[in-house]
Coordinates of C-alpha atoms in Angstrom, one line a residue:
M1 CA 95.0 138.1 60.6
K2 CA 97.6 134.8 60.5
I3 CA 96.6 131.2 61.5
N4 CA 98.3 129.7 64.5
K5 CA 98.4 126.4 63.4
K6 CA 99.7 125.1 66.2
I7 CA 96.6 126.0 67.9
V8 CA 94.2 125.1 64.9
N9 CA 95.7 122.1 63.9
P10 CA 94.9 119.7 66.8
M11 CA 91.5 121.2 67.5
I12 CA 90.7 120.2 63.8
F13 CA 92.1 116.7 64.0
I14 CA 89.8 116.2 67.3
V15 CA 86.7 117.6 65.3
M16 CA 87.9 115.1 62.4
Y17 CA 87.9 112.3 65.2
M18 CA 85.1 113.2 67.0
V19 CA 82.8 113.1 63.6
Y20 CA 84.3 109.8 62.9
F21 CA 83.6 108.4 66.4
F22 CA 80.1 109.6 65.8
C23 CA 79.8 107.8 62.6
I24 CA 81.2 104.7 63.2
T25 CA 79.3 104.2 66.5
K26 CA 76.4 104.9 64.8
Y27 CA 77.4 102.4 62.1
L28 CA 78.0 100.0 64.5
Y29 CA 75.1 100.1 66.7
N30 CA 72.7 100.6 63.5
N31 CA 73.8 96.9 62.2
N32 CA 74.0 95.4 65.7
L33 CA 77.6 95.3 66.1
L34 CA 78.2 97.0 69.5
I35 CA 78.6 94.9 71.7
K36 CA 77.6 96.2 75.1
L37 CA 80.3 94.8 78.2
N38 CA 77.9 92.8 79.8
S39 CA 76.8 91.0 76.7
I40 CA 80.7 89.7 75.6
T41 CA 80.6 85.7 74.7
P42 CA 83.9 84.1 73.6
S43 CA 81.7 84.1 70.2
N44 CA 81.6 87.9 70.0
V45 CA 85.0 88.8 71.9
S46 CA 86.7 89.6 68.9
I47 CA 83.9 91.8 67.8
K48 CA 84.0 94.1 70.5
L49 CA 87.9 94.6 70.3
L50 CA 87.3 95.6 67.1
D51 CA 84.4 98.1 68.0
D52 CA 86.9 99.3 70.6
F53 CA 90.0 99.6 68.1
L54 CA 88.0 100.8 65.6
T55 CA 86.5 103.7 68.1
S56 CA 89.3 104.5 70.3
L57 CA 92.4 102.3 70.5
F58 CA 93.1 103.3 66.5
I59 CA 93.4 106.9 67.2
V60 CA 95.8 106.1 70.3
I61 CA 98.1 104.3 67.9
I62 CA 98.1 107.4 65.1
I63 CA 99.0 110.2 67.9
I64 CA 102.1 108.0 69.3
S65 CA 103.3 106.8 65.9
V66 CA 103.2 110.6 64.5
T67 CA 104.8 111.7 67.7
L68 CA 107.7 108.8 67.2
I69 CA 107.5 109.7 63.4
R70 CA 108.8 113.0 64.2
K71 CA 111.0 112.0 66.4
Q72 CA 109.8 113.7 69.7
S73 CA 109.7 111.8 72.6
L74 CA 106.9 110.5 74.4
S75 CA 107.2 113.2 77.0
H76 CA 105.7 115.1 74.5
I77 CA 102.2 113.7 75.0
G78 CA 102.8 113.4 78.6
I79 CA 104.0 110.0 78.7
T80 CA 107.0 110.4 81.4
K81 CA 108.5 107.8 83.8
N82 CA 107.9 110.9 86.4
N83 CA 106.3 109.1 89.7
S84 CA 106.9 105.9 88.9
M85 CA 106.6 104.7 92.9
L86 CA 102.8 106.4 92.5
V87 CA 102.2 104.5 89.0
F88 CA 103.1 101.4 90.5
A89 CA 100.7 101.7 94.0
L90 CA 97.9 103.3 91.4
L91 CA 98.3 100.3 89.2
S92 CA 98.4 98.0 92.4
I93 CA 95.0 99.7 94.0
Y94 CA 93.8 99.1 90.4
F95 CA 94.2 95.1 89.7
G96 CA 93.7 95.2 93.5
I97 CA 90.0 96.1 93.2
F98 CA 89.8 93.6 90.2
F99 CA 91.5 90.5 92.0
I100 CA 89.1 91.5 95.2
K101 CA 85.4 91.9 93.0
G102 CA 86.7 88.0 92.1
D103 CA 84.9 88.3 88.5
F104 CA 87.5 86.1 86.4
S105 CA 85.2 85.7 83.8
L106 CA 85.5 87.0 80.7
I107 CA 83.2 89.9 81.2
G108 CA 85.1 90.6 84.1
I109 CA 88.5 90.3 82.6
Y110 CA 87.5 92.8 79.6
K111 CA 86.1 95.0 81.9
C112 CA 89.3 95.4 83.6
F113 CA 91.0 95.8 80.1
Y114 CA 88.3 98.2 79.2
Y115 CA 88.2 100.9 81.9
L116 CA 92.0 101.0 82.2
I117 CA 93.2 100.9 77.7
V118 CA 89.9 101.7 76.1
V119 CA 88.3 104.4 78.2
S120 CA 91.1 105.7 80.6
F121 CA 94.2 105.4 78.1
S122 CA 92.5 106.4 75.6
E123 CA 90.6 109.4 76.3
E124 CA 93.4 111.1 78.8
L125 CA 96.0 110.6 75.5
I126 CA 93.6 112.0 73.1
F127 CA 92.0 114.9 75.3
R128 CA 95.1 115.7 77.5
G129 CA 98.0 114.4 76.4
Y130 CA 97.5 115.6 72.8
L131 CA 94.7 118.1 72.4
F132 CA 95.3 119.9 76.1
T133 CA 99.2 119.5 75.9
S134 CA 99.2 121.1 72.3
L135 CA 96.6 123.9 72.9
D136 CA 98.4 124.8 76.5
R137 CA 101.5 125.7 74.6
E138 CA 100.1 128.3 73.0
L139 CA 97.4 129.5 74.5
P140 CA 97.1 130.7 78.5
T141 CA 95.9 127.2 80.5
Y142 CA 92.6 128.2 81.3
L143 CA 91.7 128.3 77.8
S144 CA 93.5 124.9 77.1
V145 CA 91.3 123.7 79.9
I146 CA 87.8 124.9 78.6
I147 CA 88.4 123.9 75.3
S148 CA 89.9 120.5 75.7
G149 CA 86.8 120.0 78.2
M150 CA 84.4 121.2 76.1
M151 CA 85.3 118.6 73.5
W152 CA 85.6 115.9 76.0
G153 CA 82.3 116.4 77.4
A154 CA 80.6 116.8 73.9
M155 CA 82.0 113.2 73.0
H156 CA 80.2 111.6 76.0
A157 CA 76.7 112.4 74.7
F158 CA 77.5 110.8 71.2
I159 CA 75.9 107.2 72.4
P160 CA 73.1 108.3 74.1
I161 CA 72.3 110.2 71.0
I162 CA 72.6 107.5 68.6
I163 CA 71.2 104.7 71.1
N164 CA 68.0 107.1 71.6
N165 CA 67.8 108.9 68.1
Y166 CA 67.4 111.9 69.3
S167 CA 66.3 115.0 67.2
V168 CA 68.6 118.0 66.3
I169 CA 67.0 119.6 69.2
G170 CA 67.7 116.8 71.6
L171 CA 71.3 116.3 70.0
L172 CA 72.0 120.0 71.1
N173 CA 71.0 119.4 74.4
A174 CA 72.3 116.4 74.9
I175 CA 75.8 117.9 74.3
C176 CA 75.2 121.0 76.2
S177 CA 74.6 118.9 79.2
Q178 CA 78.2 117.5 79.1
L179 CA 80.3 120.9 78.5
G180 CA 80.5 121.9 81.9
G181 CA 81.4 118.1 83.7
G182 CA 83.6 117.6 80.8
I183 CA 85.4 121.2 81.8
L184 CA 85.3 120.4 85.2
A185 CA 86.5 116.9 85.5
G186 CA 88.8 117.5 82.5
G187 CA 90.2 120.7 84.5
L188 CA 90.6 118.1 87.7
F189 CA 92.6 115.3 85.9
I190 CA 94.5 118.1 84.3
L191 CA 95.6 119.5 87.4
I192 CA 96.7 115.9 88.3
Y193 CA 98.6 115.8 85.2
K194 CA 100.7 119.1 85.4
K195 CA 101.0 118.5 89.3
S196 CA 102.5 115.1 88.4
K197 CA 104.3 115.8 85.4
S198 CA 103.0 112.5 84.0
L199 CA 99.9 111.8 81.9
I200 CA 100.3 108.2 83.4
I201 CA 98.8 109.3 87.2
P202 CA 95.6 110.9 85.8
I203 CA 95.4 107.5 83.8
M204 CA 95.3 105.7 86.3
I205 CA 93.0 107.6 88.5
H206 CA 90.3 107.5 86.2
A207 CA 90.5 104.1 85.4
I208 CA 89.9 103.4 89.4
L209 CA 87.0 105.6 89.5
D210 CA 85.6 104.4 86.7
F211 CA 86.2 100.8 87.5
V212 CA 85.3 101.4 91.0
S213 CA 81.6 103.4 89.8
V214 CA 80.9 100.1 87.5
L215 CA 82.2 97.3 89.8
F216 CA 80.4 98.6 93.2

């Protein structure tokens, strides 16, 4: 049976990232280097930036760099100029929420950056722009939605697992509890992605939903 590397390689790459994310997050937490958003101060904001780079942003840089090195357009991973007016409108809504809330402290500014770039941009690029798009070229869309959604959902269980020091059974239960939500929410973002033909749209919607839920 011939292995389709176009299916296997992206999945292996993301699994490797997930293992790395778990290990580096656990290391940071165990050494009191995992800075909470509400605990950011001028003296530790550089550590928080390093945390976010090590756990999320560096993989985004790798994906974008490899795409460009292969002389592929960024549209290959969903980054297009489609629906630019809608992007502008959503961006205006996002920053409008920030100004309405009126928290211009270091924590407030970092939250604005965090939910837009560290969470939404990173997650959408990794799990939709890269993983889903790669799988969708080779597999039926529903399978690509399920696989990418399960992996994205599983990632959301990692920090609770680390903080609560779950047993193996607790770890499995925590991961399984996130799979359904990962598929459903991931499927919604994928629908928006495919309809708009731009990854920027689900990035902005993802950011707005997360930002509003935290602020209000």
